[in-house]
Amino acid sequence: MAECIYLDHAATTPCIPEVVDAMLPHFTTTYGNPGSSIHHAGKRAAVAIEKARDAIAALLQVHAHEITFTSGATESLNMAIRGIAAAAGGGHIITCATEHSAVLEVCQLLSQQGFSVSLLPVDEQGSIIPGSLEKAIQEDTILVALMHANNETGVLHNLEAIGVICSAKGIPLVCDATQTMGKMPFHPRDFQVDYCAFSAHKFYGPKGVGALYQSSSGKVAGIKPLLVGGGQERGLRSGTLNVPGIVGMSEALARCLADTSRQGSFKDRCSVFEIALAAMPGVIINGRDAQRIPGIISASFRFLEGGALLSGLNSKLCVAAGSSCSSASGKPSHVLTSMGIGTQQAMATIRFSPGMFNTEEEITMALEHISLTIKQMREESQTWKMYHDGKLQPVAAWQHPLDR
């Protein structure tokens, strides 16, 4: 984007040209409805769908029939969690305080319908407190819903250990892999994940399309569909399939995972960016000591007003205060407050998420703009001057592990 340096890839990514090329014929020439397989045009569309399903399944190292196409991760998570709940008819659900709203709001809705919900706490780095999952499990626990990489901090949960616990108890594990998919190989079976949700637009594919992996192991009894009416996707998700989007998603995932050289360069640029950012005066990297996915950096700026900071940065950059789904709420991030971060610090936090196609020059220019912006703002901040001169101790709203 010529008008800014785009550093909000955790919200969405651009479609790479090869993805657009793969999609275009399905808008113009091979535009049949895959449900109309009684004629040639419909058959070609159906073949394209199954080819994409096979390719995605191979990349995830699962069976093709375990992949169900949806409009995106939000629908996939709703489909899994509400589908399991409907099939069970009642019971107990476990999730985490730092989950995406697509999980937390579904669980809140189910709690209003009589289900009980436990929110696992996290430590100051954003990691699930050891032993809390085992303590939360009850006899009537029907599912555990936990993400892999957090969408605001990039913190990775220990999904392998979580999967072992859930498997031993025979409890289905639902995983939001939205921020992981495409950034690194992700094989649900390696973590004993039973349901896995993701969206194409997070890994250089089109918006409005995603998928749900549903294990065919004996542990998963099945789910009740949210949408009925057409019987598509083996009756699990009725509605005409988005042929161009599904083809584009398959192409995008394959290209992201195959381009290991670009992925390596991407990690290096992210590391350079974070190190330089952390070295700036008064900048805190949230979750910095936890294991994290590359490309998501949550940075708090001491004693600066969040709205003015965001406005100043976005004069040349495209960045966000946090999750794109909640950035306009005007409230502190529930992810950060769950980590014990004070309101003032949470409200002065920016999420930087570079992408695979950001150049070294763009990273350098972005860092220069960030440095200049905070320098100008702090020259006008009496509070910062007092803190910098040692005349002001961090107040409770700014308490941080580095201060203790």
CSV table of C-alpha atoms in Angstrom, one decimal:
chain,number,residue,atom,x,y,z
A,1,MET,CA,0.0,0.0,0.0
A,2,ALA,CA,1.7,3.2,-1.2
A,3,GLU,CA,0.1,5.4,1.4
A,4,CYS,CA,1.4,3.5,4.4
A,5,ILE,CA,3.7,0.8,5.6
A,6,TYR,CA,1.3,-2.0,6.4
A,7,LEU,CA,2.1,-3.7,9.8
A,8,ASP,CA,-1.3,-5.1,10.6
A,9,HIS,CA,-1.0,-8.6,9.1
A,10,ALA,CA,-2.5,-10.2,12.2
A,11,ALA,CA,-5.8,-8.5,11.1
A,12,THR,CA,-5.6,-9.5,7.5
A,13,THR,CA,-3.1,-10.1,4.7
A,14,PRO,CA,-3.1,-9.1,1.1
A,15,CYS,CA,-3.8,-11.8,-1.5
A,16,ILE,CA,-0.6,-12.8,-3.2
A,17,PRO,CA,-0.8,-12.6,-7.1
A,18,GLU,CA,-0.6,-16.4,-7.6
A,19,VAL,CA,-3.7,-16.8,-5.3
A,20,VAL,CA,-5.6,-14.3,-7.4
A,21,ASP,CA,-4.6,-16.0,-10.6
A,22,ALA,CA,-5.8,-19.4,-9.2
A,23,MET,CA,-9.2,-17.8,-8.2
A,24,LEU,CA,-10.0,-15.8,-11.4
A,25,PRO,CA,-11.2,-18.6,-13.7
A,26,HIS,CA,-13.8,-19.6,-11.0
A,27,PHE,CA,-15.3,-16.2,-11.3
A,28,THR,CA,-15.5,-16.0,-15.0
A,29,THR,CA,-15.2,-19.2,-17.0
A,30,THR,CA,-15.5,-22.2,-14.6
A,31,TYR,CA,-18.3,-20.6,-12.5
A,32,GLY,CA,-20.5,-23.6,-12.0
A,33,ASN,CA,-22.2,-24.5,-8.7
A,34,PRO,CA,-20.5,-27.6,-7.3
A,35,GLY,CA,-23.9,-28.8,-6.1
A,36,SER,CA,-25.1,-29.0,-9.7
A,37,SER,CA,-22.9,-31.9,-10.6
A,38,ILE,CA,-25.4,-33.3,-13.1
A,39,HIS,CA,-23.8,-31.1,-15.8
A,40,HIS,CA,-20.3,-30.3,-16.9
A,41,ALA,CA,-20.0,-26.9,-15.3
A,42,GLY,CA,-21.1,-28.1,-11.9
A,43,LYS,CA,-18.8,-31.1,-12.1
A,44,ARG,CA,-15.8,-28.9,-12.8
A,45,ALA,CA,-16.5,-26.8,-9.8
A,46,ALA,CA,-17.0,-29.9,-7.6
A,47,VAL,CA,-13.7,-31.3,-8.8
A,48,ALA,CA,-12.0,-28.0,-7.9
A,49,ILE,CA,-13.5,-28.1,-4.4
A,50,GLU,CA,-12.3,-31.7,-3.8
A,51,LYS,CA,-8.8,-30.9,-5.2
A,52,ALA,CA,-8.5,-28.0,-2.8
A,53,ARG,CA,-9.8,-30.2,0.1
A,54,ASP,CA,-7.2,-32.9,-0.7
A,55,ALA,CA,-4.4,-30.3,-0.9
A,56,ILE,CA,-5.3,-28.7,2.4
A,57,ALA,CA,-5.7,-32.0,4.1
A,58,ALA,CA,-2.3,-33.1,2.9
A,59,LEU,CA,-0.7,-29.9,4.3
A,60,LEU,CA,-2.3,-30.6,7.7
A,61,GLN,CA,-1.6,-34.3,7.5
A,62,VAL,CA,-5.2,-35.3,8.0
A,63,HIS,CA,-7.9,-37.0,6.0
A,64,ALA,CA,-9.7,-35.0,3.3
A,65,HIS,CA,-13.1,-35.9,4.7
A,66,GLU,CA,-12.1,-34.3,8.0
A,67,ILE,CA,-12.1,-30.8,6.4
A,68,THR,CA,-15.3,-28.8,6.2
A,69,PHE,CA,-15.3,-25.5,4.4
A,70,THR,CA,-16.8,-22.4,6.1
A,71,SER,CA,-16.8,-18.6,5.9
A,72,GLY,CA,-13.9,-18.3,8.3
A,73,ALA,CA,-12.6,-19.1,11.7
A,74,THR,CA,-15.4,-17.4,13.6
A,75,GLU,CA,-18.0,-19.6,11.9
A,76,SER,CA,-15.7,-22.7,12.4
A,77,LEU,CA,-15.3,-22.0,16.1
A,78,ASN,CA,-19.1,-21.5,16.5
A,79,MET,CA,-19.7,-24.6,14.5
A,80,ALA,CA,-17.4,-26.7,16.7
A,81,ILE,CA,-18.2,-25.3,20.2
A,82,ARG,CA,-22.0,-24.8,19.7
A,83,GLY,CA,-22.2,-28.1,17.8
A,84,ILE,CA,-20.6,-30.1,20.6
A,85,ALA,CA,-22.7,-28.3,23.1
A,86,ALA,CA,-25.9,-29.0,21.2
A,87,ALA,CA,-25.0,-32.7,20.8
A,88,ALA,CA,-24.2,-33.0,24.6
A,89,GLY,CA,-27.3,-31.1,25.7
A,90,GLY,CA,-25.5,-29.6,28.7
A,91,GLY,CA,-22.3,-29.8,30.7
A,92,HIS,CA,-19.1,-27.9,31.5
A,93,ILE,CA,-16.8,-26.0,29.1
A,94,ILE,CA,-13.2,-24.9,29.7
A,95,THR,CA,-11.5,-22.1,27.8
A,96,CYS,CA,-9.0,-19.3,28.6
A,97,ALA,CA,-9.3,-15.7,29.7
A,98,THR,CA,-7.2,-14.6,26.7
A,99,GLU,CA,-9.1,-16.3,24.0
A,100,HIS,CA,-10.5,-14.4,20.9
A,101,SER,CA,-14.0,-13.1,21.3
A,102,ALA,CA,-15.2,-15.7,18.8
A,103,VAL,CA,-14.6,-18.2,21.6
A,104,LEU,CA,-15.4,-16.1,24.7
A,105,GLU,CA,-18.7,-14.8,23.4
A,106,VAL,CA,-19.9,-18.2,22.3
A,107,CYS,CA,-19.1,-19.6,25.8
A,108,GLN,CA,-20.9,-16.6,27.3
A,109,LEU,CA,-23.9,-17.4,25.2
A,110,LEU,CA,-23.9,-21.0,26.2
A,111,SER,CA,-23.5,-20.0,29.9
A,112,GLN,CA,-26.8,-18.1,29.5
A,113,GLN,CA,-28.3,-21.4,28.2
A,114,GLY,CA,-27.4,-23.4,31.3
A,115,PHE,CA,-23.8,-24.6,30.5
A,116,SER,CA,-21.1,-23.9,33.1
A,117,VAL,CA,-17.9,-22.3,31.9
A,118,SER,CA,-14.4,-22.1,33.4
A,119,LEU,CA,-11.9,-19.5,32.3
A,120,LEU,CA,-8.3,-20.6,32.8
A,121,PRO,CA,-6.0,-17.9,34.2
A,122,VAL,CA,-2.7,-16.8,32.6
A,123,ASP,CA,0.5,-15.5,34.1
A,124,GLU,CA,2.1,-12.1,33.5
A,125,GLN,CA,3.6,-13.4,30.2
A,126,GLY,CA,0.2,-14.6,29.0
A,127,SER,CA,0.9,-18.3,29.4
A,128,ILE,CA,-1.7,-20.6,31.0
A,129,ILE,CA,-0.8,-21.2,34.6
A,130,PRO,CA,0.5,-24.8,35.0
A,131,GLY,CA,-1.9,-27.2,36.6
A,132,SER,CA,-4.9,-25.0,36.1
A,133,LEU,CA,-6.4,-27.1,33.3
A,134,GLU,CA,-6.2,-30.3,35.3
A,135,LYS,CA,-7.9,-28.5,38.3
A,136,ALA,CA,-10.7,-27.1,36.1
A,137,ILE,CA,-11.7,-30.5,34.5
A,138,GLN,CA,-15.0,-31.8,35.9
A,139,GLU,CA,-16.9,-35.1,35.4
A,140,ASP,CA,-19.3,-33.3,33.1
A,141,THR,CA,-16.7,-31.4,31.0
A,142,ILE,CA,-17.7,-31.7,27.4
A,143,LEU,CA,-15.0,-29.7,25.7
A,144,VAL,CA,-11.8,-27.6,26.1
A,145,ALA,CA,-11.4,-24.6,23.7
A,146,LEU,CA,-7.9,-23.1,23.6
A,147,MET,CA,-6.1,-21.2,20.8
A,148,HIS,CA,-2.5,-22.0,19.7
A,149,ALA,CA,-1.1,-18.5,19.1
A,150,ASN,CA,-2.6,-15.4,20.7
A,151,ASN,CA,-3.9,-12.8,18.3
A,152,GLU,CA,-2.7,-9.9,20.3
A,153,THR,CA,0.6,-11.0,21.9
A,154,GLY,CA,1.6,-14.0,19.7
A,155,VAL,CA,2.1,-16.1,22.9
A,156,LEU,CA,1.9,-19.8,22.1
A,157,HIS,CA,0.1,-22.1,24.5
A,158,ASN,CA,1.7,-25.5,25.2
A,159,LEU,CA,-0.8,-27.3,22.9
A,160,GLU,CA,1.1,-30.6,23.1
A,161,ALA,CA,0.7,-30.9,26.8
A,162,ILE,CA,-2.9,-29.6,26.7
A,163,GLY,CA,-3.7,-32.3,24.1
A,164,VAL,CA,-2.2,-35.1,26.2
A,165,ILE,CA,-4.4,-34.0,29.2
A,166,CYS,CA,-7.6,-33.8,27.1
A,167,SER,CA,-6.9,-37.1,25.4
A,168,ALA,CA,-6.3,-38.9,28.7
A,169,LYS,CA,-9.7,-37.6,29.9
A,170,GLY,CA,-11.5,-38.3,26.6
A,171,ILE,CA,-12.4,-34.6,26.3
A,172,PRO,CA,-12.6,-33.0,22.8
A,173,LEU,CA,-10.0,-30.2,22.2
A,174,VAL,CA,-11.1,-27.3,20.0
A,175,CYS,CA,-8.2,-25.2,18.8
A,176,ASP,CA,-8.2,-21.7,17.2
A,177,ALA,CA,-5.2,-21.9,14.9
A,178,THR,CA,-6.0,-18.7,13.1
A,179,GLN,CA,-2.7,-16.9,13.8
A,180,THR,CA,-0.6,-20.1,13.4
A,181,MET,CA,-1.8,-21.4,10.0
A,182,GLY,CA,0.6,-20.4,7.2
A,183,LYS,CA,3.3,-19.1,9.5
A,184,MET,CA,4.5,-22.5,10.4
A,185,PRO,CA,3.5,-26.2,9.6
A,186,PHE,CA,0.6,-27.1,11.9
A,187,HIS,CA,-0.6,-30.7,12.1
A,188,PRO,CA,-3.6,-31.1,14.4
A,189,ARG,CA,-2.9,-34.7,15.1
A,190,ASP,CA,0.6,-33.9,16.6
A,191,PHE,CA,-1.2,-32.0,19.3
A,192,GLN,CA,-4.2,-34.4,19.6
A,193,VAL,CA,-6.5,-31.6,18.5
A,194,ASP,CA,-10.0,-32.8,17.7
A,195,TYR,CA,-11.3,-29.6,16.0
A,196,CYS,CA,-9.2,-26.9,14.4
A,197,ALA,CA,-10.4,-23.6,13.0
A,198,PHE,CA,-8.6,-21.2,10.6
A,199,SER,CA,-9.2,-18.4,8.0
A,200,ALA,CA,-7.6,-17.9,4.6
A,201,HIS,CA,-7.2,-14.1,4.9
A,202,LYS,CA,-4.6,-14.6,7.7
A,203,PHE,CA,-2.1,-16.3,5.3
A,204,TYR,CA,-2.4,-14.3,2.1
A,205,GLY,CA,-5.6,-15.8,0.9
A,206,PRO,CA,-9.1,-14.3,0.3
A,207,LYS,CA,-11.4,-13.0,3.0
A,208,GLY,CA,-14.7,-14.7,3.7
A,209,VAL,CA,-13.5,-18.3,3.6
A,210,GLY,CA,-12.0,-20.7,6.1
A,211,ALA,CA,-12.2,-24.3,7.3
A,212,LEU,CA,-12.9,-26.6,10.3
A,213,TYR,CA,-10.9,-29.7,10.8
A,214,GLN,CA,-12.9,-32.4,12.6
A,215,SER,CA,-11.1,-35.5,13.7
A,216,SER,CA,-12.7,-38.8,12.7
A,217,SER,CA,-11.2,-40.5,15.7
A,218,GLY,CA,-13.5,-42.4,18.1
A,219,LYS,CA,-13.1,-39.6,20.7
A,220,VAL,CA,-15.3,-37.2,18.7
A,221,ALA,CA,-18.9,-38.3,18.6
A,222,GLY,CA,-19.9,-35.6,16.1
A,223,ILE,CA,-21.6,-32.2,16.2
A,224,LYS,CA,-25.0,-30.8,15.3
A,225,PRO,CA,-24.8,-28.4,12.4
A,226,LEU,CA,-25.5,-24.7,12.8
A,227,LEU,CA,-26.8,-24.3,9.3
A,228,VAL,CA,-29.3,-26.6,7.6
A,229,GLY,CA,-31.1,-26.4,4.3
A,230,GLY,CA,-28.9,-27.6,1.5
A,231,GLY,CA,-27.0,-30.6,2.9
A,232,GLN,CA,-23.6,-29.4,1.6
A,233,GLU,CA,-20.4,-30.5,3.3
A,234,ARG,CA,-21.9,-33.9,4.3
A,235,GLY,CA,-24.7,-32.1,6.0
A,236,LEU,CA,-22.4,-30.3,8.4
A,237,ARG,CA,-22.5,-26.9,6.8
A,238,SER,CA,-25.3,-26.1,4.3
A,239,GLY,CA,-24.9,-23.3,1.8
A,240,THR,CA,-23.4,-22.9,-1.7
A,241,LEU,CA,-19.7,-23.4,-1.5
A,242,ASN,CA,-17.4,-20.4,-2.2
A,243,VAL,CA,-15.4,-22.1,-5.0
A,244,PRO,CA,-13.0,-19.2,-5.8
A,245,GLY,CA,-12.4,-18.6,-2.1
A,246,ILE,CA,-11.7,-22.3,-1.4
A,247,VAL,CA,-9.4,-22.6,-4.4
A,248,GLY,CA,-7.6,-19.4,-3.3
A,249,MET,CA,-7.2,-20.7,0.3
A,250,SER,CA,-5.6,-23.9,-0.8
A,251,GLU,CA,-3.2,-22.1,-3.1
A,252,ALA,CA,-2.3,-19.6,-0.4
A,253,LEU,CA,-1.6,-22.2,2.3
A,254,ALA,CA,0.5,-24.3,-0.1
A,255,ARG,CA,2.6,-21.3,-1.2
A,256,CYS,CA,3.2,-20.0,2.4
A,257,LEU,CA,4.4,-23.3,3.7
A,258,ALA,CA,6.5,-24.1,0.7
A,259,ASP,CA,8.4,-20.8,0.7
A,260,THR,CA,10.7,-21.7,3.6
A,261,SER,CA,13.4,-19.2,2.4
A,262,ARG,CA,10.9,-16.3,2.7
A,263,GLN,CA,9.7,-17.6,6.0
A,264,GLY,CA,13.2,-17.5,7.4
A,265,SER,CA,13.8,-14.0,6.2
A,266,PHE,CA,10.4,-13.0,7.7
A,267,LYS,CA,11.5,-14.3,11.1
A,268,ASP,CA,14.8,-12.5,10.9
A,269,ARG,CA,13.1,-9.2,10.1
A,270,CYS,CA,10.5,-9.6,12.9
A,271,SER,CA,13.4,-10.3,15.3
A,272,VAL,CA,15.3,-7.1,14.2
A,273,PHE,CA,12.1,-5.1,14.5
A,274,GLU,CA,11.3,-6.4,18.0
A,275,ILE,CA,14.8,-5.9,19.3
A,276,ALA,CA,14.9,-2.3,18.0
A,277,LEU,CA,11.5,-1.6,19.4
A,278,ALA,CA,12.3,-3.0,22.8
A,279,ALA,CA,15.4,-0.8,22.9
A,280,MET,CA,13.4,2.4,22.7
A,281,PRO,CA,13.0,4.3,26.0
A,282,GLY,CA,9.9,3.4,27.9
A,283,VAL,CA,8.7,0.6,25.6
A,284,ILE,CA,7.5,-2.8,27.1
A,285,ILE,CA,7.1,-5.9,24.9
A,286,ASN,CA,4.2,-7.8,26.4
A,287,GLY,CA,4.7,-11.5,26.7
A,288,ARG,CA,8.3,-11.1,25.6
A,289,ASP,CA,9.7,-14.0,27.8
A,290,ALA,CA,7.0,-16.5,26.6
A,291,GLN,CA,7.3,-18.7,23.5
A,292,ARG,CA,5.7,-16.7,20.7
A,293,ILE,CA,4.8,-16.9,17.0
A,294,PRO,CA,6.8,-14.6,14.8
A,295,GLY,CA,5.1,-11.5,13.4
A,296,ILE,CA,2.9,-10.4,16.4
A,297,ILE,CA,4.4,-7.9,18.8
A,298,SER,CA,2.4,-6.2,21.5
A,299,ALA,CA,4.3,-3.1,22.7
A,300,SER,CA,3.2,-0.7,25.5
A,301,PHE,CA,4.5,2.9,25.5
A,302,ARG,CA,5.0,4.3,29.0
A,303,PHE,CA,3.1,7.4,29.9
A,304,LEU,CA,1.7,8.1,26.5
A,305,GLU,CA,-2.0,8.5,25.6
A,306,GLY,CA,-3.1,5.6,23.4
A,307,GLY,CA,-5.4,7.4,21.0
A,308,ALA,CA,-2.9,10.1,20.2
A,309,LEU,CA,-0.1,7.5,19.8
A,310,LEU,CA,-2.1,5.4,17.4
A,311,SER,CA,-3.1,8.5,15.4
A,312,GLY,CA,0.5,9.7,15.2
A,313,LEU,CA,1.8,6.2,14.2
A,314,ASN,CA,-0.9,5.8,11.6
A,315,SER,CA,0.2,8.9,9.7
A,316,LYS,CA,2.7,6.7,8.0
A,317,LEU,CA,2.0,3.2,9.2
A,318,CYS,CA,-1.0,0.9,9.4
A,319,VAL,CA,-1.1,-0.5,12.9
A,320,ALA,CA,-3.8,-1.3,15.5
A,321,ALA,CA,-4.3,-1.1,19.2
A,322,GLY,CA,-5.1,-4.8,19.4
A,323,SER,CA,-7.5,-7.3,17.9
A,324,SER,CA,-9.3,-6.0,14.8
A,325,CYS,CA,-12.5,-7.4,16.3
A,326,SER,CA,-12.3,-5.2,19.4
A,327,SER,CA,-10.0,-2.3,18.6
A,328,ALA,CA,-12.9,0.2,18.3
A,329,SER,CA,-14.5,-0.7,21.7
A,330,GLY,CA,-12.6,2.0,23.6
A,331,LYS,CA,-11.9,-0.5,26.4
A,332,PRO,CA,-8.6,-2.0,27.5
A,333,SER,CA,-7.7,-5.3,25.9
A,334,HIS,CA,-9.0,-8.3,27.9
A,335,VAL,CA,-5.9,-10.2,26.8
A,336,LEU,CA,-3.6,-7.6,28.5
A,337,THR,CA,-5.7,-7.1,31.6
A,338,SER,CA,-5.9,-10.9,32.1
A,339,MET,CA,-2.1,-10.8,32.2
A,340,GLY,CA,-2.3,-8.4,35.1
A,341,ILE,CA,-1.4,-5.4,33.0
A,342,GLY,CA,-2.9,-2.1,34.3
A,343,THR,CA,-5.5,-0.1,32.4
A,344,GLN,CA,-3.2,2.8,31.5
A,345,GLN,CA,-0.5,0.4,30.1
A,346,ALA,CA,-3.1,-1.6,28.2
A,347,MET,CA,-4.7,1.5,26.7
A,348,ALA,CA,-1.2,2.7,25.5
A,349,THR,CA,-0.4,-0.6,23.7
A,350,ILE,CA,0.1,-1.1,19.9
A,351,ARG,CA,0.1,-4.4,18.1
A,352,PHE,CA,2.7,-4.5,15.3
A,353,SER,CA,2.4,-7.4,12.9
A,354,PRO,CA,4.8,-7.4,10.0
A,355,GLY,CA,4.2,-9.6,7.1
A,356,MET,CA,6.2,-11.9,4.8
A,357,PHE,CA,6.5,-9.2,2.1
A,358,ASN,CA,7.6,-6.3,4.3
A,359,THR,CA,11.1,-5.3,3.1
A,360,GLU,CA,14.1,-4.5,5.2
A,361,GLU,CA,13.8,-0.9,4.0
A,362,GLU,CA,10.1,-0.7,5.2
A,363,ILE,CA,11.1,-2.1,8.6
A,364,THR,CA,13.8,0.5,9.0
A,365,MET,CA,11.5,3.3,7.9
A,366,ALA,CA,8.8,2.1,10.3
A,367,LEU,CA,11.2,2.0,13.2
A,368,GLU,CA,12.4,5.5,12.4
A,369,HIS,CA,8.8,6.8,12.3
A,370,ILE,CA,8.0,5.1,15.6
A,371,SER,CA,11.0,6.5,17.3
A,372,LEU,CA,10.3,10.0,16.0
A,373,THR,CA,6.7,9.9,17.0
A,374,ILE,CA,7.2,8.8,20.6
A,375,LYS,CA,10.1,11.3,20.9
A,376,GLN,CA,7.8,14.2,19.8
A,377,MET,CA,5.0,13.0,22.1
A,378,ARG,CA,7.3,12.7,25.1
A,379,GLU,CA,8.8,16.1,24.6
A,380,GLU,CA,5.3,17.4,25.4
A,381,SER,CA,4.7,15.0,28.3
A,382,GLN,CA,5.5,16.3,31.8
A,383,THR,CA,4.7,12.9,33.3
A,384,TRP,CA,7.3,11.2,31.1
A,385,LYS,CA,9.9,13.8,32.0
A,386,MET,CA,9.2,13.3,35.8
A,387,TYR,CA,9.5,9.5,35.3
A,388,HIS,CA,12.6,9.7,33.2
A,389,ASP,CA,14.3,12.0,35.7
A,390,GLY,CA,13.5,9.5,38.6
A,391,LYS,CA,11.0,11.8,40.2
A,392,LEU,CA,8.0,9.6,39.6
A,393,GLN,CA,7.6,5.9,40.3
A,394,PRO,CA,5.3,3.7,38.1
A,395,VAL,CA,1.7,3.9,39.4
A,396,ALA,CA,-0.4,0.8,39.9
A,397,ALA,CA,-1.8,1.2,36.4
A,398,TRP,CA,1.7,0.8,35.0
A,399,GLN,CA,3.1,-1.9,37.3
A,400,HIS,CA,5.0,-4.4,35.3
A,401,PRO,CA,7.3,-7.3,36.0
A,402,LEU,CA,10.2,-5.2,35.0
A,403,ASP,CA,9.4,-2.7,37.8
A,404,ARG,CA,9.3,-5.3,40.5
